[in-house]
Amino acid sequence: MLTPMRAIVVGGGCVGAGILYGLAKRGWSDVALLERTQLTAGSTWHAAGLIPSYARSLSVGRMITKSIEIYEGLEAETGQKVGWHKCGQLRIANTRDRLDEYRSYMDVAEVQGVRASIVSPSEAREIWPLLDNNGMLGALYHPDDGHIAPADVTQAMAKGARDLGAKIHLGTEVTGFERMPGGEWKVRSSRGDFVCEHVILATGNYARQTGAMLGLDIPAIPIVHQYWITEAVPEIVERKRLGLPEMPILRDEGYEGYLREEGDGLMFGPYERTEQLKLFAENGVPEWFGADLLDEDFDAVSWNWEQATQLVPALGRAGIKRNVRGPFQMTADELPLMGPAWGLDNVWLAEGVPGGILWGGAIGYYLSERIVEGGNSIDTAELDPRRFGDHANKNWTREKVREAWGTHAAQHFPGQDMPAARPQKTAPSYDRLTELGAVWDVLNGWEMPSWFAPAGVEARNVYSWRWTAKGNYVGEEVQAVRQAVGLVEMTPMTKFELRGPGAELWLDGILANRLPRPGGVTLAHHLTPAGGVQAEYVVARLGMDLFYLISTPRAERWNFDDLSRRLPKDGSVHLSNVTNDRGCFTVVGPRARELLQPLTEVDLSNEAFPRFSARSGTVGLASDVRIMRVNYSGELGWELYHPLCYQRHLLDALLASGEAHGLRLVGLQALESLRLDKSYRAMYRDMNPELSAWESGLDRFVRLDKGDFLGRAALVAKQKQGGTHRIATLLIDTDGASAFAYEGIYRDGKLVGRVTSAGYSYTLGRDIALALLPLELGVPGIELEVSILGERRPAKVVPDSPYDPEAERGRM
């Protein structure tokens, strides 16, 4: 009989080696890595080895910093050189939008703990004297970035893991997996079977094939990238003779690529645009492919070369030594898939990694932390594989991957939704709302209105880091909700049904709040064992043993998987995903009752239908409508969860009834402003697994006296210890641009906190933010500053819910 190991890592690239190293560092020596050929044989060996710390996301920025930290310590720990060149990185801005992007990044860099600065054109030329760009407006400089030898850093992590007792089996191709009666996994290979508790997939270009062995449709497909290395460049030879430092990696939007020193020459890696981009191994990696390269494709990037040789003339004068062209993994959002595989116990993914050298150290650290410790010390939600729902099939992934990498170097903006593979999932309201001016966003594959263009206004987004004319129309939608009535299309919300004789007891042990009585509705949170927030649900109790759970669209696969793993084995609780069965319209505003009451026999009076209650009835001709008196705006309102077959009729009926009451169609952007007015927390921003429920300010939704629930012990311990930080509400004086996430908060010139979410309040006429602050600074009246596009803007702490603090309007 085979003795089970703690874990097996499948795949011997930089990511796989990093995970093995991470597990061993955490004390798991009974672990092994299986590699079909040799270490680094996939995409690792031909990677450019770039380590850029540029990321506006707080969590992504911190993870990249962790990779750098690990790599810088490897040589001393293992005695093996890793080829780390800390030369820095310089990003050129030729347009105001690009410079605004860099200014916005600087708002968050110090929060991430990253050293960076914006330099003038003359300073940029001093840093990179071979650059001949007379049109630049400035540049972003990272002094601590660099490049590393991919094979060397992989071998160093492998050695570090071996030194701690881990095993590496080369020439061992995995051919299948089998779940054993005791819960362990049998891993079949070309060199026999292995048994382990945990399986970790880090198979790079083979991700889709490996996932298929386990019934997983991995939303990643390899793309093909290439770079060139030149012969010696006289200017670089001369710099070395003079003892001058290596120039930073240079990125210029003028040529859409990267340029760095390589020996006495240059390495140039241009980015292919969508129309020229090639995918690889969509239907599986060919048998013949191993540590191989693909043929050069100069035509795909000829324009990049033309621009680059104008901006860096020395590149045009150099001879070409060689071309390196090969595949690496890509996902729709250019972020790895790191975390649990849905529907499978103790199977973990580290797949779809776009830049295994950049991510290898960080994934090794944080995935091993999650496996060994049961959770992460920072929020890694952006990388969780379950962020993609079942809409992320192969055809969708193909289109989105081409778009993602094909626009990698293009200008991007906050809130920008890209057009490929759309529309994919639409409610029956889609065509009618499009006729009425809807401008669409996408959530979990669903089209959802962002805002509505009035008659005579073009229904399209104009993106910017600053305010645009669109804000005028979003403001009108907000005012309609505050003064009359609005209609919000909310069909993409995730919806589960929970039923069975054990449902009440089971759910009560999951959620931190008390469950509602039959006919009641409440807001409740599923916490992590450490007391962080895993999920937020609106819980409607439709019967003694029937619960309706509503959560954010993004969390459909994620929340269903988390709850399913905890279901009792005795069959007393049944969980169903009914997201696609019902649509939802929210009717909200002081005239909501006047609009809705003529359409239904359900009594909507305060006495018959109080806040936080639910009823079922007919609305118009629509039967079996679940009517819930809750909303995300703080006004009088109802959410109407209806069978989708009735949606088109119900929309027309609501529009017709609303004509006499000033009804306005309302999109996500107005809804965001409305919820900020009330200091309502947003999942994955103001609440996440990293922040405890106390830090997120969820005290009124946590009932320590109701009995045990997941995370309770951790919250009790944190309560006894006393906290240090908590989310507070800020009002910010802004003009021309708004905060939105992660911006640094300052007092007397010192960084003291960060924004978790923010935007413009059309009700209050200024920015409003939720911000994580030290307890002593989260006191109403404290004056602070928030960095917005590089300017420190005055801000003041105010009590939560600056609009209608007594919640009187929802009781109308």
mmCIF file of C-alpha atoms in Angstrom, residues 250-580:
data_model
loop_
_atom_site.group_PDB
_atom_site.id
_atom_site.type_symbol
_atom_site.label_atom_id
_atom_site.label_comp_id
_atom_site.label_asym_id
_atom_site.label_seq_id
_atom_site.Cartn_x
_atom_site.Cartn_y
_atom_site.Cartn_z
ATOM 1 C CA LEU A 250 12.269 50.714 -20.831
ATOM 2 C CA ARG A 251 8.587 50.685 -21.754
ATOM 3 C CA ASP A 252 7.219 53.254 -24.170
ATOM 4 C CA GLU A 253 3.625 53.278 -25.352
ATOM 5 C CA GLY A 254 4.983 54.576 -28.651
ATOM 6 C CA TYR A 255 6.259 51.103 -29.548
ATOM 7 C CA GLU A 256 4.174 48.965 -27.163
ATOM 8 C CA GLY A 257 6.868 46.716 -25.823
ATOM 9 C CA TYR A 258 9.853 46.456 -23.497
ATOM 10 C CA LEU A 259 13.524 47.088 -24.093
ATOM 11 C CA ARG A 260 16.385 46.165 -21.800
ATOM 12 C CA GLU A 261 20.065 45.439 -21.774
ATOM 13 C CA GLU A 262 21.081 41.841 -22.458
ATOM 14 C CA GLY A 263 24.821 41.326 -22.209
ATOM 15 C CA ASP A 264 26.403 43.940 -24.492
ATOM 16 C CA GLY A 265 23.246 44.179 -26.581
ATOM 17 C CA LEU A 266 19.555 44.824 -26.216
ATOM 18 C CA MET A 267 16.485 42.661 -25.770
ATOM 19 C CA PHE A 268 13.345 43.956 -27.484
ATOM 20 C CA GLY A 269 9.971 42.371 -26.727
ATOM 21 C CA PRO A 270 7.125 43.958 -28.717
ATOM 22 C CA TYR A 271 3.511 43.181 -27.848
ATOM 23 C CA GLU A 272 1.351 41.787 -30.630
ATOM 24 C CA ARG A 273 -2.007 43.487 -31.093
ATOM 25 C CA THR A 274 -5.197 41.446 -31.130
ATOM 26 C CA GLU A 275 -5.403 41.093 -34.901
ATOM 27 C CA GLN A 276 -1.832 39.740 -35.119
ATOM 28 C CA LEU A 277 -1.886 37.667 -31.941
ATOM 29 C CA LYS A 278 -1.435 33.914 -32.212
ATOM 30 C CA LEU A 279 -2.758 31.389 -29.715
ATOM 31 C CA PHE A 280 -1.104 28.060 -28.949
ATOM 32 C CA ALA A 281 -2.339 24.582 -28.115
ATOM 33 C CA GLU A 282 -6.014 25.497 -27.932
ATOM 34 C CA ASN A 283 -6.812 21.821 -28.312
ATOM 35 C CA GLY A 284 -3.865 20.481 -26.341
ATOM 36 C CA VAL A 285 -0.090 20.743 -26.486
ATOM 37 C CA PRO A 286 1.266 18.695 -29.414
ATOM 38 C CA GLU A 287 3.196 15.531 -28.580
ATOM 39 C CA TRP A 288 6.295 16.882 -30.305
ATOM 40 C CA PHE A 289 6.420 20.061 -28.218
ATOM 41 C CA GLY A 290 8.764 20.178 -25.228
ATOM 42 C CA ALA A 291 11.553 22.656 -24.567
ATOM 43 C CA ASP A 292 10.964 24.015 -28.050
ATOM 44 C CA LEU A 293 10.587 27.382 -29.705
ATOM 45 C CA LEU A 294 8.332 28.497 -32.532
ATOM 46 C CA ASP A 295 9.317 30.151 -35.794
ATOM 47 C CA GLU A 296 9.936 33.903 -35.850
ATOM 48 C CA ASP A 297 7.007 36.095 -36.915
ATOM 49 C CA PHE A 298 8.406 39.536 -37.692
ATOM 50 C CA ASP A 299 5.372 40.666 -39.667
ATOM 51 C CA ALA A 300 3.168 40.472 -36.547
ATOM 52 C CA VAL A 301 5.193 43.235 -34.879
ATOM 53 C CA SER A 302 6.778 45.122 -37.777
ATOM 54 C CA TRP A 303 5.135 48.394 -36.727
ATOM 55 C CA ASN A 304 6.528 48.010 -33.206
ATOM 56 C CA TRP A 305 10.013 47.628 -34.666
ATOM 57 C CA GLU A 306 9.578 50.682 -36.858
ATOM 58 C CA GLN A 307 8.518 52.842 -33.919
ATOM 59 C CA ALA A 308 11.135 51.435 -31.566
ATOM 60 C CA THR A 309 14.025 52.126 -33.919
ATOM 61 C CA GLN A 310 12.873 55.741 -34.234
ATOM 62 C CA LEU A 311 12.655 56.201 -30.466
ATOM 63 C CA VAL A 312 15.851 54.241 -29.752
ATOM 64 C CA PRO A 313 18.061 54.671 -32.845
ATOM 65 C CA ALA A 314 20.782 52.425 -31.366
ATOM 66 C CA LEU A 315 18.348 49.503 -31.678
ATOM 67 C CA GLY A 316 18.007 50.105 -35.417
ATOM 68 C CA ARG A 317 21.763 50.126 -35.906
ATOM 69 C CA ALA A 318 22.351 46.839 -34.087
ATOM 70 C CA GLY A 319 22.518 43.468 -35.759
ATOM 71 C CA ILE A 320 20.119 40.707 -34.686
ATOM 72 C CA LYS A 321 21.605 37.785 -32.802
ATOM 73 C CA ARG A 322 18.483 35.681 -32.309
ATOM 74 C CA ASN A 323 14.731 35.533 -31.973
ATOM 75 C CA VAL A 324 12.970 33.756 -29.096
ATOM 76 C CA ARG A 325 9.306 32.941 -29.732
ATOM 77 C CA GLY A 326 7.249 30.651 -27.555
ATOM 78 C CA PRO A 327 3.969 30.182 -25.678
ATOM 79 C CA PHE A 328 2.873 31.036 -22.182
ATOM 80 C CA GLN A 329 -0.443 30.950 -20.362
ATOM 81 C CA MET A 330 -2.997 33.753 -20.378
ATOM 82 C CA THR A 331 -6.358 34.439 -18.733
ATOM 83 C CA ALA A 332 -9.101 36.914 -19.573
ATOM 84 C CA ASP A 333 -7.945 39.414 -16.939
ATOM 85 C CA GLU A 334 -4.196 38.707 -17.178
ATOM 86 C CA LEU A 335 -4.127 37.393 -13.606
ATOM 87 C CA PRO A 336 -3.269 33.866 -12.454
ATOM 88 C CA LEU A 337 -5.756 31.253 -11.301
ATOM 89 C CA MET A 338 -4.524 30.642 -7.749
ATOM 90 C CA GLY A 339 -6.625 28.841 -5.183
ATOM 91 C CA PRO A 340 -9.114 25.996 -4.777
ATOM 92 C CA ALA A 341 -10.433 24.098 -7.772
ATOM 93 C CA TRP A 342 -14.228 24.278 -7.715
ATOM 94 C CA GLY A 343 -16.104 21.117 -6.835
ATOM 95 C CA LEU A 344 -13.019 19.167 -5.735
ATOM 96 C CA ASP A 345 -11.684 18.780 -2.205
ATOM 97 C CA ASN A 346 -7.970 19.404 -1.727
ATOM 98 C CA VAL A 347 -7.275 20.189 -5.369
ATOM 99 C CA TRP A 348 -5.531 23.518 -5.898
ATOM 100 C CA LEU A 349 -4.801 25.496 -9.035
ATOM 101 C CA ALA A 350 -1.781 27.579 -9.942
ATOM 102 C CA GLU A 351 -2.619 27.811 -13.614
ATOM 103 C CA GLY A 352 -3.125 30.461 -16.278
ATOM 104 C CA VAL A 353 -0.092 32.343 -14.977
ATOM 105 C CA PRO A 354 0.817 35.171 -17.374
ATOM 106 C CA GLY A 355 4.429 35.604 -16.347
ATOM 107 C CA GLY A 356 5.510 32.664 -14.237
ATOM 108 C CA ILE A 357 8.798 34.315 -13.320
ATOM 109 C CA LEU A 358 7.032 37.377 -11.955
ATOM 110 C CA TRP A 359 4.508 35.278 -10.052
ATOM 111 C CA GLY A 360 6.461 32.152 -9.086
ATOM 112 C CA GLY A 361 7.722 33.337 -5.720
ATOM 113 C CA ALA A 362 4.462 34.996 -4.691
ATOM 114 C CA ILE A 363 2.233 32.087 -5.713
ATOM 115 C CA GLY A 364 4.551 29.703 -3.914
ATOM 116 C CA TYR A 365 4.293 31.797 -0.773
ATOM 117 C CA TYR A 366 0.575 32.560 -0.706
ATOM 118 C CA LEU A 367 -0.796 29.296 -2.081
ATOM 119 C CA SER A 368 1.302 27.288 0.379
ATOM 120 C CA GLU A 369 0.082 29.618 3.125
ATOM 121 C CA ARG A 370 -3.525 28.922 2.198
ATOM 122 C CA ILE A 371 -3.007 25.170 2.035
ATOM 123 C CA VAL A 372 -0.975 24.816 5.210
ATOM 124 C CA GLU A 373 -2.436 27.584 7.375
ATOM 125 C CA GLY A 374 -6.010 27.450 6.075
ATOM 126 C CA GLY A 375 -6.118 31.038 4.845
ATOM 127 C CA ASN A 376 -4.090 33.962 3.568
ATOM 128 C CA SER A 377 -2.563 36.869 5.455
ATOM 129 C CA ILE A 378 -3.558 39.236 2.633
ATOM 130 C CA ASP A 379 -6.602 39.370 0.375
ATOM 131 C CA THR A 380 -5.965 37.131 -2.647
ATOM 132 C CA ALA A 381 -9.550 37.186 -3.953
ATOM 133 C CA GLU A 382 -8.501 38.723 -7.278
ATOM 134 C CA LEU A 383 -6.628 35.514 -8.106
ATOM 135 C CA ASP A 384 -9.159 32.950 -6.901
ATOM 136 C CA PRO A 385 -9.973 30.616 -9.841
ATOM 137 C CA ARG A 386 -13.662 30.701 -8.933
ATOM 138 C CA ARG A 387 -13.928 34.354 -9.949
ATOM 139 C CA PHE A 388 -14.786 32.945 -13.390
ATOM 140 C CA GLY A 389 -18.176 31.264 -13.634
ATOM 141 C CA ASP A 390 -19.323 28.601 -16.045
ATOM 142 C CA HIS A 391 -19.670 31.281 -18.736
ATOM 143 C CA ALA A 392 -15.865 31.128 -19.045
ATOM 144 C CA ASN A 393 -15.928 28.251 -21.502
ATOM 145 C CA LYS A 394 -13.244 27.561 -24.075
ATOM 146 C CA ASN A 395 -14.746 29.729 -26.834
ATOM 147 C CA TRP A 396 -15.241 32.656 -24.458
ATOM 148 C CA THR A 397 -11.728 32.236 -23.069
ATOM 149 C CA ARG A 398 -10.242 32.184 -26.554
ATOM 150 C CA GLU A 399 -11.790 35.535 -27.456
ATOM 151 C CA LYS A 400 -11.020 37.186 -24.123
ATOM 152 C CA VAL A 401 -7.419 35.967 -24.026
ATOM 153 C CA ARG A 402 -6.784 37.362 -27.511
ATOM 154 C CA GLU A 403 -8.270 40.656 -26.413
ATOM 155 C CA ALA A 404 -6.428 40.789 -23.081
ATOM 156 C CA TRP A 405 -2.949 40.194 -24.471
ATOM 157 C CA GLY A 406 -3.665 42.041 -27.704
ATOM 158 C CA THR A 407 -4.437 45.197 -25.708
ATOM 159 C CA HIS A 408 -1.845 44.583 -22.992
ATOM 160 C CA ALA A 409 0.082 47.757 -23.766
ATOM 161 C CA ALA A 410 -2.952 49.841 -24.748
ATOM 162 C CA GLN A 411 -4.341 52.581 -22.555
ATOM 163 C CA HIS A 412 -6.796 51.246 -19.980
ATOM 164 C CA PHE A 413 -9.103 53.135 -17.643
ATOM 165 C CA PRO A 414 -10.911 52.430 -14.373
ATOM 166 C CA GLY A 415 -14.215 50.694 -14.896
ATOM 167 C CA GLN A 416 -13.472 49.893 -18.525
ATOM 168 C CA ASP A 417 -15.238 46.817 -19.887
ATOM 169 C CA MET A 418 -13.774 45.366 -23.059
ATOM 170 C CA PRO A 419 -16.004 44.344 -25.991
ATOM 171 C CA ALA A 420 -14.841 40.833 -26.939
ATOM 172 C CA ALA A 421 -17.231 37.889 -26.417
ATOM 173 C CA ARG A 422 -20.169 40.209 -25.732
ATOM 174 C CA PRO A 423 -23.047 40.121 -25.325
ATOM 175 C CA GLN A 424 -22.956 36.621 -23.901
ATOM 176 C CA LYS A 425 -25.533 36.373 -21.093
ATOM 177 C CA THR A 426 -28.530 38.683 -21.412
ATOM 178 C CA ALA A 427 -31.818 38.982 -19.589
ATOM 179 C CA PRO A 428 -35.054 39.345 -21.619
ATOM 180 C CA SER A 429 -34.946 43.079 -20.789
ATOM 181 C CA TYR A 430 -31.753 43.570 -22.822
ATOM 182 C CA ASP A 431 -33.179 44.689 -26.159
ATOM 183 C CA ARG A 432 -35.802 46.960 -24.619
ATOM 184 C CA LEU A 433 -33.320 48.629 -22.273
ATOM 185 C CA THR A 434 -30.877 49.066 -25.156
ATOM 186 C CA GLU A 435 -33.624 50.918 -27.040
ATOM 187 C CA LEU A 436 -34.037 53.121 -23.968
ATOM 188 C CA GLY A 437 -30.375 54.158 -23.916
ATOM 189 C CA ALA A 438 -28.650 51.540 -21.763
ATOM 190 C CA VAL A 439 -24.844 51.581 -21.809
ATOM 191 C CA TRP A 440 -23.759 48.149 -20.691
ATOM 192 C CA ASP A 441 -21.227 46.761 -18.239
ATOM 193 C CA VAL A 442 -20.555 43.061 -17.781
ATOM 194 C CA LEU A 443 -20.663 41.066 -14.536
ATOM 195 C CA ASN A 444 -19.946 37.339 -14.476
ATOM 196 C CA GLY A 445 -20.751 37.211 -18.194
ATOM 197 C CA TRP A 446 -24.086 39.037 -17.734
ATOM 198 C CA GLU A 447 -24.814 42.341 -19.402
ATOM 199 C CA MET A 448 -25.913 44.877 -16.781
ATOM 200 C CA PRO A 449 -26.753 48.556 -17.380
ATOM 201 C CA SER A 450 -24.003 50.945 -16.320
ATOM 202 C CA TRP A 451 -25.937 54.154 -17.076
ATOM 203 C CA PHE A 452 -28.634 55.361 -19.430
ATOM 204 C CA ALA A 453 -28.090 57.915 -22.168
ATOM 205 C CA PRO A 454 -31.065 60.292 -22.547
ATOM 206 C CA ALA A 455 -32.640 60.819 -25.960
ATOM 207 C CA GLY A 456 -30.227 62.639 -28.253
ATOM 208 C CA VAL A 457 -27.101 61.498 -26.333
ATOM 209 C CA GLU A 458 -24.888 58.790 -27.802
ATOM 210 C CA ALA A 459 -25.099 55.629 -25.710
ATOM 211 C CA ARG A 460 -21.414 54.859 -25.295
ATOM 212 C CA ASN A 461 -18.758 55.257 -22.667
ATOM 213 C CA VAL A 462 -16.011 57.840 -22.954
ATOM 214 C CA TYR A 463 -13.301 56.634 -20.589
ATOM 215 C CA SER A 464 -10.937 58.843 -18.622
ATOM 216 C CA TRP A 465 -9.149 59.119 -15.295
ATOM 217 C CA ARG A 466 -11.070 62.373 -14.852
ATOM 218 C CA TRP A 467 -14.733 63.350 -14.828
ATOM 219 C CA THR A 468 -16.626 63.165 -18.115
ATOM 220 C CA ALA A 469 -20.013 64.425 -19.316
ATOM 221 C CA LYS A 470 -21.482 61.023 -18.450
ATOM 222 C CA GLY A 471 -21.516 62.140 -14.825
ATOM 223 C CA ASN A 472 -24.305 64.599 -15.584
ATOM 224 C CA TYR A 473 -26.623 61.770 -16.615
ATOM 225 C CA VAL A 474 -25.572 59.501 -13.750
ATOM 226 C CA GLY A 475 -26.342 62.398 -11.415
ATOM 227 C CA GLU A 476 -29.842 62.673 -12.858
ATOM 228 C CA GLU A 477 -30.415 58.973 -12.170
ATOM 229 C CA VAL A 478 -29.288 59.472 -8.561
ATOM 230 C CA GLN A 479 -31.599 62.426 -8.085
ATOM 231 C CA ALA A 480 -34.529 60.443 -9.488
ATOM 232 C CA VAL A 481 -34.005 57.787 -6.809
ATOM 233 C CA ARG A 482 -33.670 60.421 -4.085
ATOM 234 C CA GLN A 483 -36.649 62.527 -5.208
ATOM 235 C CA ALA A 484 -39.004 60.313 -7.238
ATOM 236 C CA VAL A 485 -38.462 56.696 -8.280
ATOM 237 C CA GLY A 486 -35.885 54.612 -10.144
ATOM 238 C CA LEU A 487 -35.902 51.198 -11.784
ATOM 239 C CA VAL A 488 -32.732 49.086 -11.577
ATOM 240 C CA GLU A 489 -32.125 45.913 -13.612
ATOM 241 C CA MET A 490 -30.504 43.505 -11.120
ATOM 242 C CA THR A 491 -30.961 40.137 -12.846
ATOM 243 C CA PRO A 492 -27.254 39.142 -12.683
ATOM 244 C CA MET A 493 -27.341 38.865 -8.872
ATOM 245 C CA THR A 494 -26.330 35.409 -7.652
ATOM 246 C CA LYS A 495 -29.313 33.484 -6.262
ATOM 247 C CA PHE A 496 -29.347 30.236 -4.288
ATOM 248 C CA GLU A 497 -32.166 28.242 -2.710
ATOM 249 C CA LEU A 498 -31.508 26.316 0.470
ATOM 250 C CA ARG A 499 -34.096 23.847 1.748
ATOM 251 C CA GLY A 500 -34.497 20.766 3.908
ATOM 252 C CA PRO A 501 -35.148 19.790 7.521
ATOM 253 C CA GLY A 502 -31.585 20.644 8.490
ATOM 254 C CA ALA A 503 -31.380 23.947 6.608
ATOM 255 C CA GLU A 504 -32.018 26.287 9.549
ATOM 256 C CA LEU A 505 -29.517 24.715 11.917
ATOM 257 C CA TRP A 506 -26.860 24.373 9.211
ATOM 258 C CA LEU A 507 -27.190 27.930 7.901
ATOM 259 C CA ASP A 508 -27.242 29.364 11.417
ATOM 260 C CA GLY A 509 -23.837 27.780 11.982
ATOM 261 C CA ILE A 510 -22.443 29.446 8.856
ATOM 262 C CA LEU A 511 -23.724 33.035 9.100
ATOM 263 C CA ALA A 512 -22.759 35.595 11.737
ATOM 264 C CA ASN A 513 -26.189 37.243 11.946
ATOM 265 C CA ARG A 514 -29.400 35.736 13.254
ATOM 266 C CA LEU A 515 -31.590 34.103 10.658
ATOM 267 C CA PRO A 516 -34.858 35.861 9.837
ATOM 268 C CA ARG A 517 -38.214 34.469 10.830
ATOM 269 C CA PRO A 518 -40.457 33.117 8.056
ATOM 270 C CA GLY A 519 -41.392 36.051 5.840
ATOM 271 C CA GLY A 520 -38.364 38.035 6.994
ATOM 272 C CA VAL A 521 -35.202 39.282 5.302
ATOM 273 C CA THR A 522 -31.794 40.043 6.782
ATOM 274 C CA LEU A 523 -28.224 40.837 5.738
ATOM 275 C CA ALA A 524 -25.719 38.252 6.928
ATOM 276 C CA HIS A 525 -22.092 37.337 6.398
ATOM 277 C CA HIS A 526 -20.238 34.100 5.902
ATOM 278 C CA LEU A 527 -16.927 34.593 7.689
ATOM 279 C CA THR A 528 -13.590 32.854 7.375
ATOM 280 C CA PRO A 529 -12.253 30.879 10.342
ATOM 281 C CA ALA A 530 -10.034 33.900 11.030
ATOM 282 C CA GLY A 531 -13.021 36.263 11.166
ATOM 283 C CA GLY A 532 -12.624 37.842 7.734
ATOM 284 C CA VAL A 533 -15.545 38.171 5.339
ATOM 285 C CA GLN A 534 -15.885 35.359 2.821
ATOM 286 C CA ALA A 535 -19.307 36.339 1.483
ATOM 287 C CA GLU A 536 -22.267 38.616 2.078
ATOM 288 C CA TYR A 537 -25.853 37.433 1.592
ATOM 289 C CA VAL A 538 -29.294 38.941 1.629
ATOM 290 C CA VAL A 539 -31.212 36.094 3.279
ATOM 291 C CA ALA A 540 -34.954 35.811 2.719
ATOM 292 C CA ARG A 541 -36.805 33.122 4.631
ATOM 293 C CA LEU A 542 -39.633 31.999 2.385
ATOM 294 C CA GLY A 543 -40.750 29.127 4.642
ATOM 295 C CA MET A 544 -39.682 27.271 7.764
ATOM 296 C CA ASP A 545 -37.177 25.212 5.777
ATOM 297 C CA LEU A 546 -36.747 27.363 2.659
ATOM 298 C CA PHE A 547 -34.167 30.154 2.352
ATOM 299 C CA TYR A 548 -33.367 32.378 -0.606
ATOM 300 C CA LEU A 549 -29.756 33.657 -0.628
ATOM 301 C CA ILE A 550 -28.702 36.595 -2.801
ATOM 302 C CA SER A 551 -25.108 37.711 -3.309
ATOM 303 C CA THR A 552 -22.871 39.567 -5.748
ATOM 304 C CA PRO A 553 -22.754 38.326 -9.375
ATOM 305 C CA ARG A 554 -19.009 37.836 -9.250
ATOM 306 C CA ALA A 555 -19.350 35.241 -6.486
ATOM 307 C CA GLU A 556 -21.717 32.769 -8.164
ATOM 308 C CA ARG A 557 -19.268 29.898 -8.612
ATOM 309 C CA TRP A 558 -17.201 30.909 -5.591
ATOM 310 C CA ASN A 559 -20.027 31.101 -3.047
ATOM 311 C CA PHE A 560 -21.763 27.995 -4.345
ATOM 312 C CA ASP A 561 -18.527 26.052 -4.062
ATOM 313 C CA ASP A 562 -17.783 27.318 -0.541
ATOM 314 C CA LEU A 563 -21.265 26.466 0.738
ATOM 315 C CA SER A 564 -21.377 23.113 -1.064
ATOM 316 C CA ARG A 565 -18.165 21.980 0.613
ATOM 317 C CA ARG A 566 -19.832 22.488 4.017
ATOM 318 C CA LEU A 567 -23.117 20.701 3.343
ATOM 319 C CA PRO A 568 -23.935 17.851 5.747
ATOM 320 C CA LYS A 569 -23.468 14.378 4.322
ATOM 321 C CA ASP A 570 -26.836 13.131 5.574
ATOM 322 C CA GLY A 571 -28.854 14.846 2.840
ATOM 323 C CA SER A 572 -30.804 17.011 5.293
ATOM 324 C CA VAL A 573 -29.844 20.199 3.440
ATOM 325 C CA HIS A 574 -30.181 20.795 -0.291
ATOM 326 C CA LEU A 575 -28.492 23.756 -2.001
ATOM 327 C CA SER A 576 -29.507 24.849 -5.525
ATOM 328 C CA ASN A 577 -28.058 27.531 -7.764
ATOM 329 C CA VAL A 578 -31.131 29.245 -9.241
ATOM 330 C CA THR A 579 -29.356 32.325 -10.617
ATOM 331 C CA ASN A 580 -30.598 31.719 -14.157
#
